[in-house]
């Protein structure tokens, strides 16, 4: 079962330029293959890592990541990911630590949905992390309400 995660990193133009260098891959020739995508994301947050199933499960939160969308604009980075079973929450936990070494005012938000109809939102800022999950809902847009609740918590 796949999990779809939508990641948004927001900050000043100067901060986003610096943060985007964490993803220092030339995406024009980037071949979207599972191992490459997984390593692309993992290398942005970890200086040392292993591309083994055990290490990824324990340190990233999922065995693989497929990056289906990556875009950098003046004040934000948007990334769409597919992963197996779980959103890569441990990866996001590490990524925000690296980002906050660049600028603690940068925020990272994630909304995700899985095949079991669990939707959730993660929001990271200089004050910490907020997490919301919901297993019973009638409207997919509810995930955006969760994210707004996290931002305003």
Short mmCIF file of C-alpha atoms in Angstrom, two decimals:
data_model
loop_
_atom_site.label_atom_id
_atom_site.label_comp_id
_atom_site.label_asym_id
_atom_site.label_seq_id
_atom_site.Cartn_x
_atom_site.Cartn_y
_atom_site.Cartn_z
CA UNK A 1 0.00 0.00 0.00
CA UNK A 2 1.38 3.38 -0.97
CA UNK A 3 1.34 6.62 0.96
CA UNK A 4 1.20 9.94 -0.87
CA UNK A 5 2.97 12.80 0.95
CA UNK A 6 2.91 16.43 -0.12
CA UNK A 7 5.80 18.41 1.35
CA UNK A 8 6.08 22.18 1.45
CA UNK A 9 9.13 24.04 2.75
CA UNK A 10 8.57 27.80 3.18
CA UNK A 11 10.95 30.61 4.00
CA UNK A 12 12.58 33.77 2.73
CA UNK A 13 14.02 33.86 -0.77
CA UNK A 14 17.56 33.76 0.63
CA UNK A 15 16.76 30.83 2.94
CA UNK A 16 15.04 28.80 0.22
CA UNK A 17 18.07 29.25 -2.07
CA UNK A 18 20.26 27.79 0.68
CA UNK A 19 17.82 25.00 1.59
CA UNK A 20 17.42 24.00 -2.06
CA UNK A 21 21.16 23.20 -2.11
CA UNK A 22 20.41 20.29 0.25
CA UNK A 23 18.78 18.73 -2.80
CA UNK A 24 21.83 19.41 -4.95
CA UNK A 25 20.88 17.16 -7.81
CA UNK A 26 20.46 18.25 -11.38
CA UNK A 27 16.88 17.15 -11.93
CA UNK A 28 16.94 17.81 -15.66
CA UNK A 29 18.62 14.45 -16.27
CA UNK A 30 17.25 12.75 -13.18
CA UNK A 31 15.97 9.25 -13.83
CA UNK A 32 13.06 8.53 -11.48
CA UNK A 33 13.92 5.10 -10.11
CA UNK A 34 13.15 3.89 -6.60
CA UNK A 35 16.72 3.69 -5.30
CA UNK A 36 17.74 6.99 -6.84
CA UNK A 37 14.70 8.79 -5.46
CA UNK A 38 15.17 7.26 -2.03
CA UNK A 39 18.83 8.24 -1.95
CA UNK A 40 18.01 11.70 -3.34
CA UNK A 41 15.71 12.37 -0.37
CA UNK A 42 17.79 10.56 2.29
CA UNK A 43 21.00 12.37 1.31
CA UNK A 44 19.27 15.72 1.87
CA UNK A 45 18.81 14.97 5.58
CA UNK A 46 21.56 12.52 6.55
CA UNK A 47 25.32 12.89 6.13
CA UNK A 48 25.80 9.17 6.70
CA UNK A 49 23.26 6.60 5.65
CA UNK A 50 22.86 3.09 4.32
CA UNK A 51 20.65 2.10 1.45
CA UNK A 52 19.47 -1.09 3.16
CA UNK A 53 15.89 -1.99 3.95
CA UNK A 54 16.65 -2.28 7.68
CA UNK A 55 18.40 1.11 7.90
CA UNK A 56 15.72 2.87 5.87
CA UNK A 57 12.90 1.40 7.97
CA UNK A 58 14.57 2.42 11.24
CA UNK A 59 15.86 5.85 10.18
CA UNK A 60 13.54 7.06 7.43
CA UNK A 61 10.30 5.33 8.34
CA UNK A 62 9.76 3.53 5.05
CA UNK A 63 11.66 1.20 2.72
CA UNK A 64 11.53 3.39 -0.38
CA UNK A 65 10.55 6.84 -1.61
CA UNK A 66 9.54 7.86 -5.12
CA UNK A 67 9.72 11.57 -5.84
CA UNK A 68 6.92 12.40 -8.29
CA UNK A 69 7.23 16.20 -8.17
CA UNK A 70 9.97 18.62 -7.13
CA UNK A 71 9.76 22.39 -7.60
CA UNK A 72 11.68 25.33 -6.15
CA UNK A 73 10.22 28.84 -6.32
CA UNK A 74 11.34 32.08 -4.66
CA UNK A 75 9.92 31.36 -1.21
CA UNK A 76 9.05 27.67 -1.16
CA UNK A 77 9.99 24.15 -2.20
CA UNK A 78 7.22 21.69 -3.07
CA UNK A 79 7.85 17.96 -3.18
CA UNK A 80 5.40 15.12 -3.82
CA UNK A 81 6.46 11.69 -2.59
CA UNK A 82 5.15 8.15 -2.74
CA UNK A 83 6.35 5.69 -0.12
CA UNK A 84 5.55 2.22 1.10
CA UNK A 85 3.18 1.82 4.07
CA UNK A 86 4.15 4.98 5.99
CA UNK A 87 5.02 8.60 5.36
CA UNK A 88 8.79 9.00 5.89
CA UNK A 89 8.29 10.92 9.12
CA UNK A 90 11.76 10.18 10.55
CA UNK A 91 13.24 11.66 7.38
CA UNK A 92 11.21 14.84 7.88
CA UNK A 93 12.28 14.96 11.55
CA UNK A 94 15.93 14.93 10.44
CA UNK A 95 15.42 17.23 7.46
CA UNK A 96 13.99 20.02 9.61
CA UNK A 97 17.03 19.83 11.92
CA UNK A 98 19.30 20.40 8.93
CA UNK A 99 17.04 23.16 7.60
CA UNK A 100 16.95 24.95 10.96
CA UNK A 101 20.76 25.07 10.96
CA UNK A 102 20.35 27.24 7.86
CA UNK A 103 17.42 29.34 9.14
CA UNK A 104 15.17 28.54 12.09
CA UNK A 105 12.31 30.57 10.60
CA UNK A 106 11.84 28.11 7.72
CA UNK A 107 8.79 25.87 8.10
CA UNK A 108 8.13 22.39 6.77
CA UNK A 109 4.63 21.01 6.38
CA UNK A 110 3.50 17.61 5.17
CA UNK A 111 0.06 16.29 4.35
CA UNK A 112 -0.34 12.61 3.62
CA UNK A 113 -2.91 9.97 2.83
CA UNK A 114 -2.57 6.20 2.61
CA UNK A 115 -4.59 3.34 1.18
CA UNK A 116 -6.07 2.58 4.61
CA UNK A 117 -7.75 5.98 4.48
CA UNK A 118 -5.57 7.46 7.19
CA UNK A 119 -4.88 11.08 6.52
CA UNK A 120 -2.48 13.21 8.46
CA UNK A 121 -0.53 16.39 8.69
CA UNK A 122 2.86 17.27 10.13
CA UNK A 123 3.97 20.83 10.74
CA UNK A 124 7.47 21.85 11.84
CA UNK A 125 8.59 25.32 12.85
CA UNK A 126 11.11 26.79 15.30
CA UNK A 127 8.79 25.88 18.18
CA UNK A 128 8.74 22.16 17.37
CA UNK A 129 6.43 19.74 15.63
CA UNK A 130 2.67 19.30 15.53
CA UNK A 131 1.10 16.06 14.32
CA UNK A 132 -2.50 15.30 13.42
CA UNK A 133 -3.94 12.01 12.15
CA UNK A 134 -7.46 11.06 11.27
CA UNK A 135 -8.75 7.63 10.31
CA UNK A 136 -12.42 8.38 9.71
CA UNK A 137 -13.40 11.21 7.42
CA UNK A 138 -15.88 11.97 4.68
CA UNK A 139 -14.01 14.65 2.74
CA UNK A 140 -10.43 14.35 1.46
CA UNK A 141 -10.04 18.13 1.85
CA UNK A 142 -10.19 17.54 5.60
CA UNK A 143 -6.43 16.93 5.52
CA UNK A 144 -5.93 20.60 4.68
CA UNK A 145 -8.03 21.57 7.68
CA UNK A 146 -5.76 19.37 9.81
CA UNK A 147 -2.71 21.12 8.46
CA UNK A 148 -4.21 24.53 9.25
CA UNK A 149 -4.99 23.34 12.79
CA UNK A 150 -1.36 22.28 13.17
CA UNK A 151 -0.09 25.63 11.90
CA UNK A 152 -2.31 27.48 14.36
CA UNK A 153 -1.64 25.22 17.38
#
